[in-house]
Amino acid sequence: MAKLPKGGLSRFVAWVNGEEVVDDLKHGHHKEKKTKAKYLPHLTMEQRLLGYRILGVLICSIFVLILLATVSKLPTFGSPNNPASNEVVERYIESGIEETGAINLVAGMILDYRAFDTFGESNVLFLAVISVVMLLKRDRNNFDEDDEKILNEDIDLDDEDDNIILKRFTMIIFPLITLYGVYVILNGHLSPGGGFSGGAIIGAGLILFDTAFGQSAVRKFFNFKRFTYISVGCLLTYCACKSYSFFTGANHLENIIPKGIPGNILSGGLILPLNICVGLIVACTMYGFYALFTRGEI
Amino acid sequence: MEHLMHNYYEAAAVILFGIGFMNLLLQSNLIKKFIGLNIMDTAVYLFLAAKGFIYGRVAPIVTSGEAVIERFVNPVPSGLVLTGIVVSVSVTAFSLALIIRLYKVYHTFDMDEIMKLAREEEKREY
C-alpha cells in the first residue's frame, strides 16, 4: 500500500480496505488552496443551496412536462393495435408452447427465447452480492472495535430475550414459507412465478428464521462456504445448460432434452432446471444481503 | 390533453418518475436519495406494465383453450420489468453498502456534510 503514489487510487484502496484515511492525511502538506468559487463568487453558501434547490425543482418540472407531452402523443393505452404488440409477440404467444414447452409464456420467453438476458440478470445479482461482501464483510481489514462491541451486546440481548411468540410462530411458518417458495420455483413454467419470485420467498423465509433464532442457527445449514458453492455452482450450471442449448437447439437442430407434455411438471426442456438455478441464486443473494447488512458476515 | 386522460397510467408513471428524480436531487440524506431512485425505478415498471396491457385480455398463461394472440396481453414488457427489478435491487444494495462505508469514515449520512468534510480533507492534503 505504501508504494502507491499518494493519489486518488491509493486513497480509494485504503478506503475500501477500511483504513483510516482521515488521520493519514493530517500529516500531509499544509499549503492553502484558494477556495473561491469559479462561478458567481459573491453568493454565500446558503444562497447557493437555495439556488440549487430552485433550479432542481425547475429542471424537474420542465422534465416532467416534456415527458407528459410525449405521453400525450403515445399510442392509446390498452388498444390492441398499438405498435408494441407486433409480430414478435405473435410468434411468442402462438408458437411459444410448441417451441419452449412451457404454458407460462413469460417463463418460456425469459428462460428460452431470452435466456441469455436472464443469465445476465443472475450475473448482475451475483456481482452485487460480491460487491457487498467486498465492502461490508468484517475481516481483518474492515474491523472496528466499537462496532464489534455493539454487535456482541445485541447478540447477548437477543439471547437473554425468550422471544417466545416469534420463535413459536417461526417454527410453524418457516417450513410453510420454504415449501411455498419451492412450489413457486418448480411451477415456474406452469403458473405465475418462477425462479426470481420463488427465490425471493425462500430468502424471506431464511431472513425470518435468522431474526427468530439468530445467525448461529442459520450457520448450521447455511454458511459462507455453502453460500459461495451454491451461487457459483448454480451460475456455472446455468451457463453450461444454456451454452449446450445454444450449441444444439438454438440453431433449429434437434435438442436431446425432450419438451414433455405442456402442463406437466417435467416439461419445458431446460426451463425447470434453469428456474431452480435462478431460484437458488436469488435465495442466497437475498439472505446474503440481509446478513451482510446486519452483521457483516454470512 | 384528452389523450393524456386515456393514457393515465403512463402519465402517472411519468409524474412518479419526476417525484423520484426530485427526491434524488433535493434530499441531502443519502438514504432518502436512494429511496428517490427506487421511486424512479417503480415508475419505470409501471410504465412498462402499462405499455404491455391490452383491454379484455388475460395474463399470458395458457391453462386452457388455444394460444392465439387475441386472448393474451403482451408478454415482452413483463420480462423487461423482471430485468428492471433485478438491476434495481442490485444497484440499491451496492449503493447502500457504499453509504455504510461512507458513514464509517465521516459519521454522517448528510451529503452536504460529507462534501464539506471531503473538501476540507483535500485542502489539508495540498
mmCIF file of N, CA and C in Angstrom, chain B residues 62-109:
data_model
loop_
_atom_site.group_PDB
_atom_site.id
_atom_site.type_symbol
_atom_site.label_atom_id
_atom_site.label_comp_id
_atom_site.label_asym_id
_atom_site.label_seq_id
_atom_site.Cartn_x
_atom_site.Cartn_y
_atom_site.Cartn_z
ATOM 1 N N VAL B 62 -51.264 -20.135 -20.678
ATOM 2 C CA VAL B 62 -52.261 -20.898 -21.434
ATOM 3 C C VAL B 62 -52.702 -22.093 -20.600
ATOM 4 N N THR B 63 -53.705 -21.913 -19.750
ATOM 5 C CA THR B 63 -54.170 -23.059 -18.957
ATOM 6 C C THR B 63 -55.231 -23.842 -19.713
ATOM 7 N N SER B 64 -55.997 -23.193 -20.568
ATOM 8 C CA SER B 64 -56.977 -23.926 -21.364
ATOM 9 C C SER B 64 -57.198 -23.143 -22.645
ATOM 10 N N GLY B 65 -57.698 -23.839 -23.642
ATOM 11 C CA GLY B 65 -58.010 -23.168 -24.891
ATOM 12 C C GLY B 65 -56.790 -23.005 -25.774
ATOM 13 N N GLU B 66 -56.995 -22.284 -26.849
ATOM 14 C CA GLU B 66 -55.945 -22.137 -27.835
ATOM 15 C C GLU B 66 -55.023 -20.979 -27.484
ATOM 16 N N ALA B 67 -53.784 -21.080 -27.942
ATOM 17 C CA ALA B 67 -52.828 -19.992 -27.745
ATOM 18 C C ALA B 67 -52.880 -19.073 -28.955
ATOM 19 N N VAL B 68 -53.831 -18.157 -28.939
ATOM 20 C CA VAL B 68 -53.916 -17.182 -30.032
ATOM 21 C C VAL B 68 -53.672 -15.802 -29.458
ATOM 22 N N ILE B 69 -53.159 -14.924 -30.291
ATOM 23 C CA ILE B 69 -52.733 -13.618 -29.800
ATOM 24 C C ILE B 69 -53.911 -12.779 -29.309
ATOM 25 N N GLU B 70 -55.146 -13.089 -29.777
ATOM 26 C CA GLU B 70 -56.299 -12.278 -29.364
ATOM 27 C C GLU B 70 -56.653 -12.476 -27.892
ATOM 28 N N ARG B 71 -56.097 -13.489 -27.242
ATOM 29 C CA ARG B 71 -56.517 -13.759 -25.861
ATOM 30 C C ARG B 71 -55.570 -13.144 -24.827
ATOM 31 N N PHE B 72 -54.322 -12.877 -25.202
ATOM 32 C CA PHE B 72 -53.324 -12.575 -24.169
ATOM 33 C C PHE B 72 -52.717 -11.185 -24.330
ATOM 34 N N VAL B 73 -52.269 -10.654 -23.192
ATOM 35 C CA VAL B 73 -51.560 -9.367 -23.239
ATOM 36 C C VAL B 73 -50.129 -9.626 -23.715
ATOM 37 N N ASN B 74 -49.423 -8.532 -23.912
ATOM 38 C CA ASN B 74 -48.063 -8.591 -24.444
ATOM 39 C C ASN B 74 -47.105 -9.131 -23.381
ATOM 40 N N PRO B 75 -46.419 -10.250 -23.614
ATOM 41 C CA PRO B 75 -45.540 -10.781 -22.562
ATOM 42 C C PRO B 75 -44.169 -10.111 -22.489
ATOM 43 N N VAL B 76 -43.786 -9.369 -23.520
ATOM 44 C CA VAL B 76 -42.418 -8.838 -23.543
ATOM 45 C C VAL B 76 -42.161 -7.830 -22.409
ATOM 46 N N PRO B 77 -43.069 -6.839 -22.152
ATOM 47 C CA PRO B 77 -42.797 -5.903 -21.051
ATOM 48 C C PRO B 77 -42.645 -6.595 -19.702
ATOM 49 N N SER B 78 -43.363 -7.730 -19.484
ATOM 50 C CA SER B 78 -43.212 -8.438 -18.203
ATOM 51 C C SER B 78 -41.770 -8.888 -18.006
ATOM 52 N N GLY B 79 -41.180 -9.441 -19.069
ATOM 53 C CA GLY B 79 -39.778 -9.850 -18.985
ATOM 54 C C GLY B 79 -38.861 -8.679 -18.728
ATOM 55 N N LEU B 80 -39.181 -7.543 -19.370
ATOM 56 C CA LEU B 80 -38.327 -6.363 -19.181
ATOM 57 C C LEU B 80 -38.438 -5.835 -17.755
ATOM 58 N N VAL B 81 -39.665 -5.894 -17.174
ATOM 59 C CA VAL B 81 -39.844 -5.437 -15.792
ATOM 60 C C VAL B 81 -39.009 -6.304 -14.854
ATOM 61 N N LEU B 82 -38.961 -7.607 -15.144
ATOM 62 C CA LEU B 82 -38.154 -8.512 -14.320
ATOM 63 C C LEU B 82 -36.686 -8.073 -14.322
ATOM 64 N N THR B 83 -36.173 -7.793 -15.516
ATOM 65 C CA THR B 83 -34.798 -7.299 -15.614
ATOM 66 C C THR B 83 -34.620 -6.033 -14.786
ATOM 67 N N GLY B 84 -35.614 -5.131 -14.913
ATOM 68 C CA GLY B 84 -35.532 -3.872 -14.185
ATOM 69 C C GLY B 84 -35.481 -4.080 -12.683
ATOM 70 N N ILE B 85 -36.330 -5.003 -12.185
ATOM 71 C CA ILE B 85 -36.373 -5.239 -10.737
ATOM 72 C C ILE B 85 -35.021 -5.748 -10.259
ATOM 73 N N VAL B 86 -34.449 -6.701 -11.010
ATOM 74 C CA VAL B 86 -33.172 -7.286 -10.581
ATOM 75 C C VAL B 86 -32.078 -6.219 -10.536
ATOM 76 N N VAL B 87 -32.025 -5.419 -11.583
ATOM 77 C CA VAL B 87 -30.981 -4.393 -11.629
ATOM 78 C C VAL B 87 -31.188 -3.384 -10.504
ATOM 79 N N SER B 88 -32.472 -3.032 -10.253
ATOM 80 C CA SER B 88 -32.753 -2.052 -9.197
ATOM 81 C C SER B 88 -32.327 -2.583 -7.830
ATOM 82 N N VAL B 89 -32.640 -3.870 -7.559
ATOM 83 C CA VAL B 89 -32.244 -4.462 -6.274
ATOM 84 C C VAL B 89 -30.721 -4.438 -6.139
ATOM 85 N N SER B 90 -30.031 -4.808 -7.215
ATOM 86 C CA SER B 90 -28.572 -4.869 -7.143
ATOM 87 C C SER B 90 -27.976 -3.490 -6.905
ATOM 88 N N VAL B 91 -28.471 -2.515 -7.670
ATOM 89 C CA VAL B 91 -27.921 -1.162 -7.536
ATOM 90 C C VAL B 91 -28.192 -0.617 -6.137
ATOM 91 N N THR B 92 -29.426 -0.868 -5.621
ATOM 92 C CA THR B 92 -29.763 -0.372 -4.282
ATOM 93 C C THR B 92 -28.853 -0.998 -3.234
ATOM 94 N N ALA B 93 -28.658 -2.320 -3.324
ATOM 95 C CA ALA B 93 -27.819 -2.980 -2.319
ATOM 96 C C ALA B 93 -26.394 -2.441 -2.374
ATOM 97 N N PHE B 94 -25.866 -2.296 -3.590
ATOM 98 C CA PHE B 94 -24.490 -1.818 -3.731
ATOM 99 C C PHE B 94 -24.346 -0.403 -3.181
ATOM 100 N N SER B 95 -25.325 0.467 -3.515
ATOM 101 C CA SER B 95 -25.174 1.849 -3.053
ATOM 102 C C SER B 95 -25.361 1.951 -1.542
ATOM 103 N N LEU B 96 -26.260 1.111 -0.980
ATOM 104 C CA LEU B 96 -26.416 1.158 0.477
ATOM 105 C C LEU B 96 -25.137 0.689 1.167
ATOM 106 N N ALA B 97 -24.475 -0.310 0.568
ATOM 107 C CA ALA B 97 -23.201 -0.756 1.141
ATOM 108 C C ALA B 97 -22.173 0.374 1.105
ATOM 109 N N LEU B 98 -22.142 1.092 -0.029
ATOM 110 C CA LEU B 98 -21.217 2.231 -0.129
ATOM 111 C C LEU B 98 -21.545 3.292 0.905
ATOM 112 N N ILE B 99 -22.871 3.519 1.126
ATOM 113 C CA ILE B 99 -23.274 4.539 2.098
ATOM 114 C C ILE B 99 -22.811 4.134 3.492
ATOM 115 N N ILE B 100 -22.906 2.828 3.805
ATOM 116 C CA ILE B 100 -22.452 2.388 5.133
ATOM 117 C C ILE B 100 -20.960 2.650 5.283
ATOM 118 N N ARG B 101 -20.198 2.394 4.210
ATOM 119 C CA ARG B 101 -18.757 2.655 4.304
ATOM 120 C C ARG B 101 -18.472 4.138 4.479
ATOM 121 N N LEU B 102 -19.250 4.971 3.748
ATOM 122 C CA LEU B 102 -19.097 6.428 3.914
ATOM 123 C C LEU B 102 -19.406 6.832 5.337
ATOM 124 N N TYR B 103 -20.459 6.214 5.912
ATOM 125 C CA TYR B 103 -20.840 6.557 7.286
ATOM 126 C C TYR B 103 -19.722 6.200 8.252
ATOM 127 N N LYS B 104 -19.042 5.080 7.975
ATOM 128 C CA LYS B 104 -17.973 4.674 8.877
ATOM 129 C C LYS B 104 -16.819 5.660 8.853
ATOM 130 N N VAL B 105 -16.594 6.316 7.705
ATOM 131 C CA VAL B 105 -15.497 7.281 7.618
ATOM 132 C C VAL B 105 -15.925 8.640 8.148
ATOM 133 N N TYR B 106 -17.112 9.126 7.741
ATOM 134 C CA TYR B 106 -17.493 10.508 8.039
ATOM 135 C C TYR B 106 -18.517 10.638 9.164
ATOM 136 N N HIS B 107 -19.133 9.532 9.608
ATOM 137 C CA HIS B 107 -20.116 9.529 10.687
ATOM 138 C C HIS B 107 -21.300 10.431 10.411
ATOM 139 N N THR B 108 -21.718 10.511 9.163
ATOM 140 C CA THR B 108 -22.942 11.239 8.838
ATOM 141 C C THR B 108 -23.500 10.690 7.536
ATOM 142 N N PHE B 109 -24.847 10.814 7.389
ATOM 143 C CA PHE B 109 -25.486 10.416 6.138
ATOM 144 C C PHE B 109 -25.715 11.609 5.232
#
